[in-house]
Short mmCIF file of C-alpha atoms in Angstrom, two decimals:
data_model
loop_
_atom_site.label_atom_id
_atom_site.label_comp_id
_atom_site.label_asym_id
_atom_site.label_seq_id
_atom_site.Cartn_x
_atom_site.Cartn_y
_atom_site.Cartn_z
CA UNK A 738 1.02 -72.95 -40.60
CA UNK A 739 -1.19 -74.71 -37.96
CA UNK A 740 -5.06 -74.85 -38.28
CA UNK A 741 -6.64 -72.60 -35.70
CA UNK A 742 -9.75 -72.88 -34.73
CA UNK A 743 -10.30 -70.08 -32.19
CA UNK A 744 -8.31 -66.91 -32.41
CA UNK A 745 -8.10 -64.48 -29.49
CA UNK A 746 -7.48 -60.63 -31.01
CA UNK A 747 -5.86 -58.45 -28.19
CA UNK A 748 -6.90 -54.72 -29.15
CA UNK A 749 -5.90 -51.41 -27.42
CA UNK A 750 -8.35 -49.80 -29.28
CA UNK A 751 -6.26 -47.15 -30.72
CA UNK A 752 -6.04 -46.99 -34.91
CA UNK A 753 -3.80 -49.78 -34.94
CA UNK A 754 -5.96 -51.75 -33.28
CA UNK A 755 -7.55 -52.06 -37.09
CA UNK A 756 -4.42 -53.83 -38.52
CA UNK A 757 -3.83 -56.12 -35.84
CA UNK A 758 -7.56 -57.02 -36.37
CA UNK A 759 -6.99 -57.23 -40.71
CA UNK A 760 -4.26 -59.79 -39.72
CA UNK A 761 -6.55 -61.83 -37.61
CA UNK A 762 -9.43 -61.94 -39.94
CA UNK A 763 -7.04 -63.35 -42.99
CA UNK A 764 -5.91 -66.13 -40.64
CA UNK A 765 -9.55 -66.82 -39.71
CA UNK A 766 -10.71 -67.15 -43.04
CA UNK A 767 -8.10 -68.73 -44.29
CA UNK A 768 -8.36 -71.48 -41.11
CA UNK A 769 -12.60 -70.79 -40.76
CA UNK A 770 -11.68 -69.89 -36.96
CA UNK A 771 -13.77 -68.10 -34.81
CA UNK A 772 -12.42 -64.83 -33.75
CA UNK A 773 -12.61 -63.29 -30.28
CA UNK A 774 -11.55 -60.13 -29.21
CA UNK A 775 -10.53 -58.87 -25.56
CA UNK A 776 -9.49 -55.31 -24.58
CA UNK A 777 -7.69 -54.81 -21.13
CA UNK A 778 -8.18 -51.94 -18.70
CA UNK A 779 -5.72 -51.54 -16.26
CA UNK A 780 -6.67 -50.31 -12.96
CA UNK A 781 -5.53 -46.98 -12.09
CA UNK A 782 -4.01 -47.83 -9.10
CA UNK A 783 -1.58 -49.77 -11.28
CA UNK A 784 -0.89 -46.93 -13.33
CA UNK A 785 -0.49 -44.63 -10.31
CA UNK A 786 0.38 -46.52 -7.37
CA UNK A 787 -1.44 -47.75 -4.40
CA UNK A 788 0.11 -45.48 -2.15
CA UNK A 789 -2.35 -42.24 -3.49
CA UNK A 790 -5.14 -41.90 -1.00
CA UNK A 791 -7.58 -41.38 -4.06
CA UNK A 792 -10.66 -43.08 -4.99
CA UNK A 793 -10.43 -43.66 -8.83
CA UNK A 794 -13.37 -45.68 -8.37
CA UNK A 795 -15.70 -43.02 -10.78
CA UNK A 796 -12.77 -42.60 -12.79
CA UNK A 797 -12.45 -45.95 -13.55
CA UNK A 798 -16.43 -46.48 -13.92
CA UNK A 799 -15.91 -43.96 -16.93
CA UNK A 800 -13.14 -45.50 -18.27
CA UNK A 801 -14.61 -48.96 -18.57
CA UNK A 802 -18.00 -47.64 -19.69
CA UNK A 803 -16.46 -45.57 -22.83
CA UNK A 804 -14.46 -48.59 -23.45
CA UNK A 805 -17.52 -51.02 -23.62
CA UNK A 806 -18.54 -48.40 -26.07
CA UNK A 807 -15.42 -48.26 -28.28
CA UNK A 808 -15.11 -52.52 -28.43
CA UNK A 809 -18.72 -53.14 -29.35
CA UNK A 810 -18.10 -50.20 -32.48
CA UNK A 811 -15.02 -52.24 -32.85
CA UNK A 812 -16.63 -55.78 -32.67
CA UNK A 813 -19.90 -54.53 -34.87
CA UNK A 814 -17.38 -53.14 -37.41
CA UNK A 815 -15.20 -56.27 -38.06
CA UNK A 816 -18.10 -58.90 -37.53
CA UNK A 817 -17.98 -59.91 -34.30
CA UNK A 818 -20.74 -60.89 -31.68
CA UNK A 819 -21.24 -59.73 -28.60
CA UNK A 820 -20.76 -62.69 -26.87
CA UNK A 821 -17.43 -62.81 -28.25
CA UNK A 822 -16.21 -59.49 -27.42
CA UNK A 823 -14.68 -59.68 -24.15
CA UNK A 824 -13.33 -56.88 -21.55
CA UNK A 825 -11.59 -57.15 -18.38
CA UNK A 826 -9.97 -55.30 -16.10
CA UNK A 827 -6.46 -56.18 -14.54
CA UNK A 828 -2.44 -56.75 -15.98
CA UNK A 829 -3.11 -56.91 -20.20
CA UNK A 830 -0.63 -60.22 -20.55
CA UNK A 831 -2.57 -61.95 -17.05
CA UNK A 832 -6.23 -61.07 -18.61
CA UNK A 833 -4.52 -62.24 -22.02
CA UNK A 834 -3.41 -65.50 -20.99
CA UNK A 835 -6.50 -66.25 -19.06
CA UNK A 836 -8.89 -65.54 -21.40
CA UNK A 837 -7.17 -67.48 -23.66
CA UNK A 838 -7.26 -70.34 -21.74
CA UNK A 839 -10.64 -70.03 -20.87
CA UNK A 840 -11.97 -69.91 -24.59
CA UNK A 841 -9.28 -72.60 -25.41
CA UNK A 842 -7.87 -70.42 -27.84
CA UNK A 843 -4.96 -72.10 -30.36
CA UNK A 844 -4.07 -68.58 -31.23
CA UNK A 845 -3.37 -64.96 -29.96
CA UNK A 846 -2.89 -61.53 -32.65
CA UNK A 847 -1.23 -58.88 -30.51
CA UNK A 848 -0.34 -55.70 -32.16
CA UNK A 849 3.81 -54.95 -31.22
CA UNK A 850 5.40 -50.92 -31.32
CA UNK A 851 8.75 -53.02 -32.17
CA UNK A 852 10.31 -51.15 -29.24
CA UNK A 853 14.23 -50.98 -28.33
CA UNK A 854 16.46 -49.79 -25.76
CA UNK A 855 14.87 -49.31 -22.51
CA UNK A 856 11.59 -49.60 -23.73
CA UNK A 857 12.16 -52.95 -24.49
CA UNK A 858 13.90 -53.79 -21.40
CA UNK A 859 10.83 -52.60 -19.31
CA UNK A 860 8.94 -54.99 -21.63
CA UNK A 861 5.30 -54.83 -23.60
CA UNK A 862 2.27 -56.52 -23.38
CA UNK A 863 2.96 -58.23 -27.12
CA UNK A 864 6.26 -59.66 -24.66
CA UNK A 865 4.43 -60.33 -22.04
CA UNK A 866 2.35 -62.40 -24.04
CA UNK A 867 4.31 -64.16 -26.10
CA UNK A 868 6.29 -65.46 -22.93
CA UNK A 869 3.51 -66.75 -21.10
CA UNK A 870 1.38 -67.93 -23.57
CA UNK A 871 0.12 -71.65 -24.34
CA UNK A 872 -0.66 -71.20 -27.56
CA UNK A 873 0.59 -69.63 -30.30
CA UNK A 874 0.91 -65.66 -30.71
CA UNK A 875 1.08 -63.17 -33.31
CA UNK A 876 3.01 -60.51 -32.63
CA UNK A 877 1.89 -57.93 -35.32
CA UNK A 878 4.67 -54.72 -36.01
CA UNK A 879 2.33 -51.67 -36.00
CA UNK A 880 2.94 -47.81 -35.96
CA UNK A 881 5.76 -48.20 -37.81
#
């Protein structure tokens, strides 16, 4: 295994967020990296669109805001600062890669359903990832 010195964690924030995080930390210590961790929102109109005339703008205010909230539990709970913690808003694999890049990360951990079939064929973000990265990535099996 390489030496990594900074290791980007890509978290949903659901429960499995937790082992994808586990599996980080024991490559940290093991490698004494520093550990970062990013959560993506995706804009609404993504998720619904851009041809609803809605403004999702409060929605989205909300969503952001409660996620803020949920990382910096997150980031307290496994031991990591503030100023490490990042959150962005755009495509997960895009925000992935370019955070990455920015924090010249040797390493992402990205938690992976394992999907099949036409799930997989529509693709992930742990894909996504993985085929646009320039640096190593974890692809952690979770839910399973």
């Amino acid at each position: 295994m390489s030496d990594y010195s900074k290791i980007l964690v890509a978290v949903d924030l659901s429960e499995d967020s937790a082992e994808v995080s586990h599996k980080a930390h024991s490559i940290a210590a093991v490698n004494n990296a520093e550990l970062h961790l990013i959560h993506v929102i995706e804009p609404l109109s993504f998720a619904y669109g851009g041809d609803i005339p809605m403004d999702f703008s409060g929605i989205q205010d909300e969503i952001h805001q409660q996620a803020s909230q949920q990382l910096s539990s997150f980031g307290h709970v496994n031991n990591i600062p503030i100023e490490r913690q990042h959150i962005v808003l755009g495509r997960p694999e895009v925000e992935i890669h370019s955070k990455a890049e920015e924090i010249a990360a040797d390493l992402i951990v990205v938690g992976s359903h394992g999907r099949y079939g036409l799930a997989l064929l529509m693709g992930s973000t742990a894909n996504g990832v993985l085929h646009g990265a320039s640096c190593d990535v974890l692809a952690v099996r979770v839910g399973s």
